[in-house]
Amino acid sequence: MPSLKSAFCATAAVLSVVFSMPSTWAADIAPIHAIAMHGAPKYGPDFKHFDYVNPNAPKGGSIRYGGLGSFDSFNGFISKGEVADGIGSLYDSLLTSSADEAFTEYGLLAESVEVPEDRSWIVFHMRPEAKWHDGQPITAEDVKWTFETLIEKGAPSYRFYYADVDKVDVIDPLSVKFTFKTKENRELPLIIGQMAVLPKHYWATRDFEKTSLEPPLGSGPYKLTAFDVGRSVTYTRVEDYWGRNLPVNVGHNNFNEIRYEYFRDASVSVEAFKGGAIDFRSENTSKIWATSYDMPEVANGLIVKEEVGHERPQGMQGFVPNTRRAIFKDARVRQALSYAFDFEWANKNLFYGQYTRSRSFFDNSELAATGLPSADELKILEPYRGLIPDEVFTTEFHPPATQGDGRIRDNLRQADRLLKEAGWEIKDKQRVNTATGEVMEFEVLLIQPEFERVVLPFAKNLERLGVKARVRTIDTAQYIERIRSFDFDIVVSSWGQSMSPGNEQRGFWGTAAADTPGSRNLIGIKDPVIDALIDGIISAGTREDLVTRVHALDRVLQWGHYVVPHWHIPYDRLIYWNKFTRPDIVPMQGTQIGTWWYDEAKAAKLAAAQGKK
């Protein structure tokens, strides 16, 4: 996932001299270079670079990506506008994560941190050399201002994410302390570390709550140097970037220029790639992957097409019914929808057999609940017996399956039974509520025309149940606004997951998020049991406890039938013109495009093959 200086902070030089060695906030707590969610950091205080980078990667060249839709804002911190791709490269965070650990953060803007064993507070000691692109120093005041502004004026997700922060105190010009409301939120010090810090002096004369097309001031490795509204945006590497030699940055940020060209949909973007207008695609459409790149340039090596494995949790994608709508409040109705979706037929006929059916909200990881609950899981779940579905205790969850031949009569019988149990009968070939006479009909809202080929067979099966499902595709601006205001019946959506779930789960499934416009709780879940399970995840003291508690939450989400599960793949589908080189090591988090570099020799060979001078 954007000059008022302290009276005693007149120049960066003064800061460098006076505050080059941080004073400890507590006598018995020594400053440390990194913090791991559980266990110890992989890399010690004297590490030179991450293992998965090439420390000698050359700087230079450019890379062009394809963006979809449009953009009308460079302010990515509010719930307004369509934000330009790549805007995050303008900013630095307090800490930054490694890609070969579950969840460990190392100093970026902060050179060290102090945190007690109970993680009830954290102090960040800023690097005296850190500066904004206008040359002014980055201070503790900037950190405090950023936090308070995000809470007051930023997108709703910040208020959920940072809900357990009690107060922020500036200790000195380069030290800032966050005190927490609880000792149970062990992830919170790392969450605060992820916060992008914004320049207080820049925003003093600007309205933070408005969209803007003024290139913002940042401190990161790139500046926004050119744009054509809705069509393209260009970022240029900052030659004298203050943090270029930090161990966490060595081998990163190798392209001199990063450019995003915008296209109205994926099919146009694919043709642009094939024509050489963009350089790289991470393909997320199976049909395109299977059929659109059968071209001589792939066969002769001018284009590289590869599948790169990873160990990232795949989260959940699916048809998402809005439980704020009365029609979807009954879990039996939501379950019936699953029986009308024929994944096996779609995988065979639409997806070229590339996908695995999703069954967990944390698939492709140890976090996914499988089998029956373990003894440790039962200790968590038993107090809620009678408040959660009985199947949580007795049955391993699997979404309905078919033979893939299009004949799903048995599944539709199950759907019919569930709908009748929920009070929906067939009358005059329509599914009607027995109490109100309401006809069951709803809209499936899409943003990608390509998805219609998936939804229309689903709607056809629903029609056989007497259910009328309209399929509607709208433009990006309308879609964003309707999602933010929860103005939909069913959408296709997804929730990405990390290897260390925590505070973000409140925004995904928490009660407070359900009524907050712009939150990620699209489903509208309001369940005190789920709230309690999320709290348990956040307070987990060990990796083992975390995994167990995530399993418990996963089971309750599965058997709540909150989505009609879709599919996933355990690898990245990459295709790119052969003028880049990447490091030999692919970390557990998968492809790290920020560690690739422009290869002059390959680029020259490609240009020669294309007949260019």
Short mmCIF file of C-alpha atoms in Angstrom, two decimals, residues 24-505:
data_model
loop_
_atom_site.label_atom_id
_atom_site.label_comp_id
_atom_site.label_asym_id
_atom_site.label_seq_id
_atom_site.Cartn_x
_atom_site.Cartn_y
_atom_site.Cartn_z
CA THR A 24 17.89 4.82 24.99
CA TRP A 25 14.37 5.46 26.23
CA ALA A 26 14.56 2.84 28.94
CA ALA A 27 17.72 1.94 30.82
CA ASP A 28 17.27 -1.80 30.41
CA ILE A 29 16.21 -1.77 26.74
CA ALA A 30 18.91 -1.51 24.11
CA PRO A 31 18.23 -0.16 20.62
CA ILE A 32 17.93 -2.90 18.00
CA HIS A 33 18.25 -2.84 14.21
CA ALA A 34 15.25 -5.05 13.41
CA ILE A 35 12.13 -6.60 14.89
CA ALA A 36 10.58 -9.97 14.04
CA MET A 37 6.95 -10.82 14.63
CA HIS A 38 8.03 -14.10 16.17
CA GLY A 39 11.52 -15.36 16.90
CA ALA A 40 14.69 -13.56 15.86
CA PRO A 41 15.50 -11.65 12.66
CA LYS A 42 17.38 -13.63 10.02
CA TYR A 43 19.83 -10.81 9.34
CA GLY A 44 22.11 -9.44 12.04
CA PRO A 45 22.94 -5.80 12.76
CA ASP A 46 25.97 -5.85 10.46
CA PHE A 47 24.30 -7.40 7.42
CA LYS A 48 25.29 -5.89 4.07
CA HIS A 49 22.28 -6.81 1.94
CA PHE A 50 19.45 -9.31 1.64
CA ASP A 51 20.37 -12.73 0.25
CA TYR A 52 17.98 -12.50 -2.69
CA VAL A 53 19.48 -9.38 -4.30
CA ASN A 54 22.49 -8.79 -6.51
CA PRO A 55 24.50 -6.18 -4.60
CA ASN A 56 26.37 -5.33 -7.79
CA ALA A 57 23.29 -4.90 -9.95
CA PRO A 58 23.90 -2.02 -12.38
CA LYS A 59 21.74 1.08 -12.33
CA GLY A 60 20.23 2.28 -15.58
CA GLY A 61 17.66 1.73 -18.27
CA SER A 62 13.90 1.81 -17.91
CA ILE A 63 10.92 -0.48 -17.49
CA ARG A 64 7.38 0.13 -18.74
CA TYR A 65 4.32 -1.41 -17.12
CA GLY A 66 0.70 -1.45 -18.22
CA GLY A 67 -1.94 0.13 -16.00
CA LEU A 68 -5.67 -0.48 -16.40
CA GLY A 69 -8.39 2.14 -16.48
CA SER A 70 -7.21 5.61 -15.57
CA PHE A 71 -6.00 7.82 -12.73
CA ASP A 72 -6.92 11.26 -11.46
CA SER A 73 -4.94 11.63 -8.23
CA PHE A 74 -1.50 11.26 -6.68
CA ASN A 75 -2.88 11.19 -3.13
CA GLY A 76 -3.00 7.52 -2.22
CA PHE A 77 -3.78 8.08 1.45
CA ILE A 78 -7.47 9.00 1.18
CA SER A 79 -10.61 7.25 -0.06
CA LYS A 80 -11.11 9.53 -3.02
CA GLY A 81 -10.08 9.40 -6.63
CA GLU A 82 -8.25 6.85 -8.75
CA VAL A 83 -4.65 6.81 -7.59
CA ALA A 84 -1.79 6.51 -10.08
CA ASP A 85 0.13 3.23 -10.05
CA GLY A 86 3.61 3.28 -8.54
CA ILE A 87 3.03 6.26 -6.27
CA GLY A 88 4.42 4.34 -3.28
CA SER A 89 7.95 4.59 -4.71
CA LEU A 90 8.00 8.27 -3.66
CA TYR A 91 7.92 7.47 0.05
CA ASP A 92 10.00 5.78 2.70
CA SER A 93 8.61 3.98 5.72
CA LEU A 94 10.10 3.77 9.19
CA LEU A 95 10.99 0.11 8.71
CA THR A 96 10.91 -2.23 5.71
CA SER A 97 10.31 -5.97 5.41
CA SER A 98 12.53 -8.68 4.01
CA ALA A 99 11.02 -11.00 1.40
CA ASP A 100 12.59 -14.20 2.74
CA GLU A 101 11.03 -14.17 6.22
CA ALA A 102 7.44 -14.48 7.39
CA PHE A 103 7.37 -11.02 8.94
CA THR A 104 10.52 -9.21 9.98
CA GLU A 105 11.26 -5.51 9.57
CA TYR A 106 14.58 -3.71 9.35
CA GLY A 107 15.43 -0.04 9.75
CA LEU A 108 14.80 2.31 6.83
CA LEU A 109 13.99 5.85 8.01
CA ALA A 110 14.65 4.56 11.52
CA GLU A 111 18.20 3.40 12.21
CA SER A 112 17.12 1.60 15.37
CA VAL A 113 14.13 0.94 17.61
CA GLU A 114 13.51 0.29 21.27
CA VAL A 115 10.69 -2.03 22.23
CA PRO A 116 9.98 -3.81 25.54
CA GLU A 117 9.26 -7.51 25.80
CA ASP A 118 5.53 -6.91 26.18
CA ARG A 119 5.54 -4.63 23.10
CA SER A 120 3.44 -2.03 24.88
CA TRP A 121 5.36 0.77 23.17
CA ILE A 122 8.06 1.40 20.59
CA VAL A 123 10.56 4.19 20.07
CA PHE A 124 11.91 4.90 16.59
CA HIS A 125 15.30 6.61 16.32
CA MET A 126 15.46 8.34 12.95
CA ARG A 127 18.51 8.45 10.71
CA PRO A 128 20.05 11.93 10.80
CA GLU A 129 20.94 11.68 7.10
CA ALA A 130 17.33 11.05 6.02
CA LYS A 131 15.93 13.92 3.98
CA TRP A 132 13.06 14.92 1.75
CA HIS A 133 13.58 15.48 -1.94
CA ASP A 134 13.69 19.23 -1.26
CA GLY A 135 16.68 18.72 1.04
CA GLN A 136 14.93 19.28 4.36
CA PRO A 137 15.56 16.70 7.11
CA ILE A 138 12.98 14.10 8.06
CA THR A 139 12.15 14.48 11.73
CA ALA A 140 10.14 12.94 14.51
CA GLU A 141 7.60 15.73 14.02
CA ASP A 142 6.97 14.45 10.50
CA VAL A 143 6.29 10.99 11.92
CA LYS A 144 3.84 12.27 14.53
CA TRP A 145 2.08 14.53 12.03
CA THR A 146 1.76 11.69 9.53
CA PHE A 147 0.17 9.36 12.04
CA GLU A 148 -2.28 11.92 13.37
CA THR A 149 -3.24 13.04 9.87
CA LEU A 150 -3.85 9.50 8.62
CA ILE A 151 -6.06 8.79 11.61
CA GLU A 152 -8.03 12.03 11.24
CA LYS A 153 -8.18 12.47 7.48
CA GLY A 154 -6.88 9.30 5.83
CA ALA A 155 -8.68 6.27 4.44
CA PRO A 156 -10.78 4.25 6.96
CA SER A 157 -8.31 1.37 6.90
CA TYR A 158 -5.81 3.44 8.90
CA ARG A 159 -8.24 3.84 11.79
CA PHE A 160 -8.71 0.07 11.99
CA TYR A 161 -5.04 -0.67 11.53
CA TYR A 162 -3.89 1.78 14.18
CA ALA A 163 -6.85 1.47 16.55
CA ASP A 164 -4.70 0.29 19.47
CA VAL A 165 -2.32 3.27 19.42
CA ASP A 166 -2.87 5.36 22.54
CA LYS A 167 -0.55 8.31 21.92
CA VAL A 168 2.49 9.53 20.01
CA ASP A 169 5.22 11.59 21.71
CA VAL A 170 8.17 13.37 20.14
CA ILE A 171 11.11 12.71 22.46
CA ASP A 172 13.67 14.73 20.54
CA PRO A 173 14.01 15.86 16.91
CA LEU A 174 14.97 12.34 15.79
CA SER A 175 13.13 10.13 18.28
CA VAL A 176 9.42 9.39 18.48
CA LYS A 177 7.53 7.08 20.82
CA PHE A 178 4.27 5.25 20.11
CA THR A 179 2.44 4.03 23.22
CA PHE A 180 -0.23 1.37 22.81
CA LYS A 181 -3.54 0.79 24.56
CA THR A 182 -2.90 -2.90 25.07
CA LYS A 183 -0.09 -5.36 25.55
CA GLU A 184 -1.97 -7.96 23.51
CA ASN A 185 -1.34 -6.47 20.06
CA ARG A 186 2.13 -7.83 19.44
CA GLU A 187 2.06 -6.99 15.75
CA LEU A 188 1.45 -3.28 16.27
CA PRO A 189 5.11 -2.17 16.53
CA LEU A 190 5.70 -3.71 13.09
CA ILE A 191 2.49 -2.22 11.71
CA ILE A 192 3.61 1.25 12.77
CA GLY A 193 6.97 0.51 11.18
CA GLN A 194 5.26 0.05 7.82
CA MET A 195 3.84 3.56 7.88
CA ALA A 196 5.00 5.77 5.03
CA VAL A 197 6.16 9.06 6.52
CA LEU A 198 4.89 12.28 4.91
CA PRO A 199 6.38 15.80 4.97
CA LYS A 200 4.59 18.05 7.44
CA HIS A 201 6.01 21.24 5.94
CA TYR A 202 4.78 20.33 2.44
CA TRP A 203 1.23 19.56 3.50
CA ALA A 204 0.98 22.68 5.69
CA THR A 205 -0.18 24.64 2.62
CA ARG A 206 -2.26 21.89 0.98
CA ASP A 207 -5.58 20.14 1.66
CA PHE A 208 -4.78 16.53 2.59
CA GLU A 209 -8.39 15.43 2.12
CA LYS A 210 -8.56 16.39 -1.55
CA THR A 211 -7.40 14.53 -4.63
CA SER A 212 -4.51 16.22 -6.36
CA LEU A 213 -2.49 15.98 -9.55
CA GLU A 214 0.39 17.98 -8.15
CA PRO A 215 3.42 15.65 -7.95
CA PRO A 216 3.86 15.25 -4.18
CA LEU A 217 7.04 15.69 -2.20
CA GLY A 218 8.56 12.46 -0.97
CA SER A 219 11.78 10.99 0.34
CA GLY A 220 11.97 7.70 -1.52
CA PRO A 221 14.12 6.31 -4.33
CA TYR A 222 11.97 7.83 -7.11
CA LYS A 223 10.38 11.15 -8.03
CA LEU A 224 7.28 11.63 -10.16
CA THR A 225 8.70 13.55 -13.13
CA ALA A 226 6.07 13.40 -15.89
CA PHE A 227 2.44 12.44 -16.43
CA ASP A 228 -0.41 12.65 -18.90
CA VAL A 229 -3.63 12.49 -16.88
CA GLY A 230 -5.26 9.09 -17.23
CA ARG A 231 -2.74 7.96 -19.84
CA SER A 232 0.75 7.66 -18.37
CA VAL A 233 2.90 8.44 -15.35
CA THR A 234 6.70 8.40 -15.16
CA TYR A 235 8.98 8.06 -12.15
CA THR A 236 12.72 8.85 -12.27
CA ARG A 237 15.32 7.44 -9.92
CA VAL A 238 16.75 9.97 -7.47
CA GLU A 239 20.51 9.95 -8.10
CA ASP A 240 21.38 11.32 -4.67
CA TYR A 241 18.68 9.41 -2.80
CA TRP A 242 19.66 9.60 0.84
CA GLY A 243 19.06 5.88 1.53
CA ARG A 244 20.65 4.37 -1.58
CA ASN A 245 23.48 2.66 0.34
CA LEU A 246 21.48 1.26 3.24
CA PRO A 247 21.65 -2.55 3.52
CA VAL A 248 17.88 -2.81 3.00
CA ASN A 249 18.20 -0.92 -0.29
CA VAL A 250 21.34 -2.46 -1.74
CA GLY A 251 20.43 -4.28 -4.95
CA HIS A 252 17.03 -2.55 -5.17
CA ASN A 253 15.70 0.37 -7.23
CA ASN A 254 17.89 -0.35 -10.23
CA PHE A 255 15.87 1.22 -13.06
CA ASN A 256 16.55 4.84 -13.93
CA GLU A 257 12.98 5.26 -15.09
CA ILE A 258 9.70 3.48 -14.35
CA ARG A 259 6.74 4.29 -16.57
CA TYR A 260 3.10 3.18 -16.45
CA GLU A 261 1.08 3.32 -19.67
CA TYR A 262 -2.67 3.08 -19.13
CA PHE A 263 -5.11 1.03 -21.21
CA ARG A 264 -8.85 0.64 -20.99
CA ASP A 265 -8.76 -3.14 -20.37
CA ALA A 266 -6.47 -6.15 -20.20
CA SER A 267 -6.91 -7.19 -23.84
CA VAL A 268 -5.66 -3.81 -25.09
CA SER A 269 -2.77 -3.98 -22.62
CA VAL A 270 -1.78 -7.40 -23.95
CA GLU A 271 -1.68 -6.13 -27.52
CA ALA A 272 0.38 -3.17 -26.36
CA PHE A 273 2.85 -5.56 -24.75
CA LYS A 274 3.08 -7.69 -27.89
CA GLY A 275 3.69 -4.55 -29.91
CA GLY A 276 6.54 -3.49 -27.64
CA ALA A 277 4.78 -0.53 -25.98
CA ILE A 278 5.24 -2.05 -22.51
CA ASP A 279 7.98 -4.33 -21.23
CA PHE A 280 6.57 -6.52 -18.47
CA ARG A 281 3.31 -8.18 -17.47
CA SER A 282 2.37 -10.24 -14.47
CA GLU A 283 -0.45 -12.17 -16.08
CA ASN A 284 -3.58 -12.93 -14.05
CA THR A 285 -5.87 -14.26 -16.79
CA SER A 286 -5.52 -17.94 -17.65
CA LYS A 287 -6.94 -17.63 -21.16
CA ILE A 288 -4.51 -14.88 -22.07
CA TRP A 289 -1.64 -16.88 -20.59
CA ALA A 290 -2.63 -19.99 -22.52
CA THR A 291 -3.52 -18.46 -25.90
CA SER A 292 -2.30 -14.90 -26.39
CA TYR A 293 1.46 -15.39 -26.26
CA ASP A 294 1.87 -18.04 -28.97
CA MET A 295 4.21 -15.85 -30.96
CA PRO A 296 7.66 -16.12 -32.59
CA GLU A 297 9.24 -13.75 -30.09
CA VAL A 298 8.53 -16.22 -27.28
CA ALA A 299 9.81 -19.15 -29.31
CA ASN A 300 13.08 -17.43 -30.21
CA GLY A 301 13.74 -15.97 -26.76
CA LEU A 302 13.11 -12.31 -27.47
CA ILE A 303 10.28 -12.56 -24.96
CA VAL A 304 10.62 -14.59 -21.76
CA LYS A 305 7.51 -16.39 -20.54
CA GLU A 306 7.94 -18.14 -17.19
CA GLU A 307 6.14 -19.42 -14.13
CA VAL A 308 7.96 -18.54 -10.91
CA GLY A 309 6.95 -20.38 -7.75
CA HIS A 310 6.42 -18.79 -4.37
CA GLU A 311 5.24 -19.59 -0.85
CA ARG A 312 2.84 -16.69 -0.38
CA PRO A 313 -0.59 -17.38 1.11
CA GLN A 314 -3.12 -16.98 -1.67
CA GLY A 315 -5.89 -15.43 0.37
CA MET A 316 -9.41 -15.69 -0.99
CA GLN A 317 -11.04 -14.61 -4.22
CA GLY A 318 -14.69 -15.29 -4.89
CA PHE A 319 -18.18 -14.09 -5.58
CA VAL A 320 -18.92 -11.84 -2.61
CA PRO A 321 -22.56 -11.43 -1.52
CA ASN A 322 -23.30 -8.25 0.39
CA THR A 323 -24.88 -9.40 3.66
CA ARG A 324 -26.17 -5.88 4.24
CA ARG A 325 -28.80 -6.91 1.70
CA ALA A 326 -31.64 -8.83 3.35
CA ILE A 327 -31.55 -11.47 0.64
CA PHE A 328 -28.05 -12.62 1.67
CA LYS A 329 -28.34 -12.52 5.45
CA ASP A 330 -29.25 -16.23 5.63
CA ALA A 331 -26.16 -18.45 5.36
CA ARG A 332 -28.25 -21.11 3.61
CA VAL A 333 -28.90 -18.73 0.73
CA ARG A 334 -25.18 -17.98 0.46
CA GLN A 335 -24.37 -21.69 0.55
CA ALA A 336 -26.92 -22.36 -2.18
CA LEU A 337 -25.04 -19.94 -4.45
CA SER A 338 -21.94 -22.13 -4.15
CA TYR A 339 -23.83 -25.13 -5.51
CA ALA A 340 -24.66 -23.14 -8.65
CA PHE A 341 -21.02 -22.37 -9.45
CA ASP A 342 -19.37 -25.11 -11.51
CA PHE A 343 -15.66 -24.50 -10.96
CA GLU A 344 -14.57 -27.80 -12.51
CA TRP A 345 -16.34 -26.99 -15.78
CA ALA A 346 -14.90 -23.47 -15.78
CA ASN A 347 -11.38 -24.72 -15.07
CA LYS A 348 -11.60 -27.20 -17.92
CA ASN A 349 -13.32 -25.02 -20.50
CA LEU A 350 -12.28 -21.48 -19.59
CA PHE A 351 -9.05 -21.70 -17.61
CA TYR A 352 -7.16 -24.45 -19.48
CA GLY A 353 -6.85 -26.48 -16.27
CA GLN A 354 -4.44 -23.99 -14.71
CA TYR A 355 -6.16 -23.41 -11.38
CA THR A 356 -6.67 -25.10 -8.03
CA ARG A 357 -9.99 -24.54 -6.29
CA SER A 358 -9.70 -22.31 -3.26
CA ARG A 359 -11.13 -23.69 -0.04
CA SER A 360 -9.35 -21.62 2.59
CA PHE A 361 -8.96 -17.91 3.21
CA PHE A 362 -5.22 -18.66 3.62
CA ASP A 363 -4.54 -21.23 0.88
CA ASN A 364 -1.04 -22.25 -0.19
CA SER A 365 0.32 -21.92 3.34
CA GLU A 366 0.50 -23.54 6.76
CA LEU A 367 -2.18 -21.06 7.83
CA ALA A 368 -4.92 -22.87 5.91
CA ALA A 369 -7.25 -24.96 8.08
CA THR A 370 -7.40 -28.59 6.93
CA GLY A 371 -8.88 -31.76 8.38
CA LEU A 372 -10.74 -31.44 11.67
CA PRO A 373 -9.82 -28.99 14.43
CA SER A 374 -6.77 -29.95 16.48
CA ALA A 375 -6.91 -30.12 20.26
CA ASP A 376 -5.40 -26.64 20.49
CA GLU A 377 -7.92 -25.28 17.99
CA LEU A 378 -10.77 -26.82 19.96
CA LYS A 379 -9.66 -24.97 23.06
CA ILE A 380 -10.24 -21.76 21.13
CA LEU A 381 -13.47 -22.82 19.42
CA GLU A 382 -15.33 -24.68 22.19
CA PRO A 383 -16.45 -21.55 24.06
CA TYR A 384 -18.33 -20.55 20.92
CA ARG A 385 -20.14 -23.83 20.35
CA GLY A 386 -23.73 -22.97 19.51
CA LEU A 387 -22.71 -19.55 18.24
CA ILE A 388 -20.84 -20.84 15.20
CA PRO A 389 -21.85 -23.51 12.66
CA ASP A 390 -21.75 -27.06 14.03
CA GLU A 391 -19.78 -28.15 10.96
CA VAL A 392 -16.78 -26.24 12.30
CA PHE A 393 -16.35 -29.09 14.80
CA THR A 394 -17.38 -32.07 12.70
CA THR A 395 -16.52 -31.61 9.02
CA GLU A 396 -13.60 -30.49 6.91
CA PHE A 397 -14.73 -27.70 4.61
CA HIS A 398 -14.75 -28.22 0.87
CA PRO A 399 -16.74 -26.16 -1.63
CA PRO A 400 -19.23 -28.11 -3.77
CA ALA A 401 -17.58 -30.01 -6.64
CA THR A 402 -18.73 -31.43 -9.98
CA GLN A 403 -17.42 -33.75 -12.68
CA GLY A 404 -16.71 -30.80 -14.95
CA ASP A 405 -19.04 -32.01 -17.68
CA GLY A 406 -21.64 -29.29 -17.18
CA ARG A 407 -24.20 -31.64 -15.64
CA ILE A 408 -24.77 -30.31 -12.13
CA ARG A 409 -28.32 -31.52 -11.42
CA ASP A 410 -27.32 -33.03 -8.07
CA ASN A 411 -25.75 -29.77 -6.95
CA LEU A 412 -28.79 -27.80 -8.02
CA ARG A 413 -30.98 -30.15 -5.98
CA GLN A 414 -28.88 -29.32 -2.93
CA ALA A 415 -29.20 -25.62 -3.72
CA ASP A 416 -32.96 -25.95 -4.11
CA ARG A 417 -33.21 -27.70 -0.74
CA LEU A 418 -31.21 -24.97 0.99
CA LEU A 419 -33.25 -22.20 -0.58
CA LYS A 420 -36.51 -23.83 0.46
CA GLU A 421 -35.21 -24.26 4.01
CA ALA A 422 -34.41 -20.55 3.98
CA GLY A 423 -37.97 -19.71 2.92
CA TRP A 424 -37.58 -19.36 -0.85
CA GLU A 425 -39.92 -21.51 -2.97
CA ILE A 426 -40.54 -21.84 -6.69
CA LYS A 427 -43.68 -20.07 -7.91
CA ASP A 428 -44.42 -19.53 -11.61
CA LYS A 429 -40.84 -20.58 -12.40
CA GLN A 430 -39.45 -17.89 -10.13
CA ARG A 431 -37.77 -18.17 -6.74
CA VAL A 432 -40.09 -16.33 -4.34
CA ASN A 433 -39.90 -15.59 -0.62
CA THR A 434 -42.75 -17.46 1.05
CA ALA A 435 -43.31 -14.74 3.66
CA THR A 436 -43.03 -11.57 1.56
CA GLY A 437 -43.60 -12.66 -2.02
CA GLU A 438 -40.30 -11.02 -3.00
CA VAL A 439 -38.70 -12.44 -6.14
CA MET A 440 -35.06 -13.48 -5.72
CA GLU A 441 -33.05 -11.36 -8.09
CA PHE A 442 -29.78 -9.53 -7.78
CA GLU A 443 -26.96 -7.91 -9.74
CA VAL A 444 -23.42 -9.21 -10.13
CA LEU A 445 -21.29 -6.08 -10.51
CA LEU A 446 -18.06 -6.29 -12.53
CA ILE A 447 -15.20 -4.01 -13.48
CA GLN A 448 -13.51 -6.34 -15.99
CA PRO A 449 -15.41 -7.35 -19.14
CA GLU A 450 -13.19 -10.44 -19.33
CA PHE A 451 -14.91 -11.82 -16.24
CA GLU A 452 -18.29 -12.00 -17.94
CA ARG A 453 -17.32 -15.37 -19.42
CA VAL A 454 -17.08 -16.71 -15.86
CA VAL A 455 -20.19 -15.05 -14.47
CA LEU A 456 -22.62 -15.78 -17.31
CA PRO A 457 -22.51 -19.61 -16.88
CA PHE A 458 -22.96 -19.04 -13.13
CA ALA A 459 -26.00 -16.84 -13.83
CA LYS A 460 -27.36 -19.51 -16.18
CA ASN A 461 -27.20 -22.12 -13.43
CA LEU A 462 -28.91 -19.71 -11.03
CA GLU A 463 -31.64 -19.23 -13.60
CA ARG A 464 -32.32 -22.97 -13.44
CA LEU A 465 -33.03 -22.39 -9.72
CA GLY A 466 -35.52 -19.64 -10.54
CA VAL A 467 -33.04 -16.96 -9.51
CA LYS A 468 -32.50 -13.97 -11.78
CA ALA A 469 -28.88 -12.77 -11.69
CA ARG A 470 -28.11 -9.74 -13.84
CA VAL A 471 -24.51 -9.20 -14.90
CA ARG A 472 -23.37 -5.59 -15.21
CA THR A 473 -19.92 -4.23 -16.08
CA ILE A 474 -19.25 -0.57 -15.29
CA ASP A 475 -16.31 1.81 -15.62
CA THR A 476 -13.57 2.13 -13.02
CA ALA A 477 -14.74 5.38 -11.42
CA GLN A 478 -18.29 4.14 -10.89
CA TYR A 479 -17.06 0.80 -9.62
CA ILE A 480 -14.72 2.33 -7.05
CA GLU A 481 -17.45 4.59 -5.71
CA ARG A 482 -20.00 1.79 -5.45
CA ILE A 483 -17.53 -0.47 -3.67
CA ARG A 484 -16.57 2.28 -1.23
CA SER A 485 -20.24 2.89 -0.38
CA PHE A 486 -21.14 -0.86 -0.33
CA ASP A 487 -23.68 -0.21 -3.08
CA PHE A 488 -23.73 -3.68 -4.65
CA ASP A 489 -25.43 -7.05 -4.41
CA ILE A 490 -22.58 -9.36 -5.45
CA VAL A 491 -19.08 -8.48 -6.62
CA VAL A 492 -15.96 -10.40 -7.49
CA SER A 493 -13.30 -9.50 -4.96
CA SER A 494 -10.29 -10.87 -3.15
CA TRP A 495 -8.40 -10.49 0.11
CA GLY A 496 -4.66 -10.96 -0.03
CA GLN A 497 -2.99 -12.48 2.99
CA SER A 498 0.51 -12.30 4.38
CA MET A 499 2.46 -14.99 6.17
CA SER A 500 1.70 -13.22 9.42
CA PRO A 501 -1.96 -12.16 9.58
CA GLY A 502 -2.89 -9.60 12.20
CA ASN A 503 -4.48 -6.18 12.48
CA GLU A 504 -5.63 -6.07 8.85
CA GLN A 505 -8.12 -8.85 9.65
#
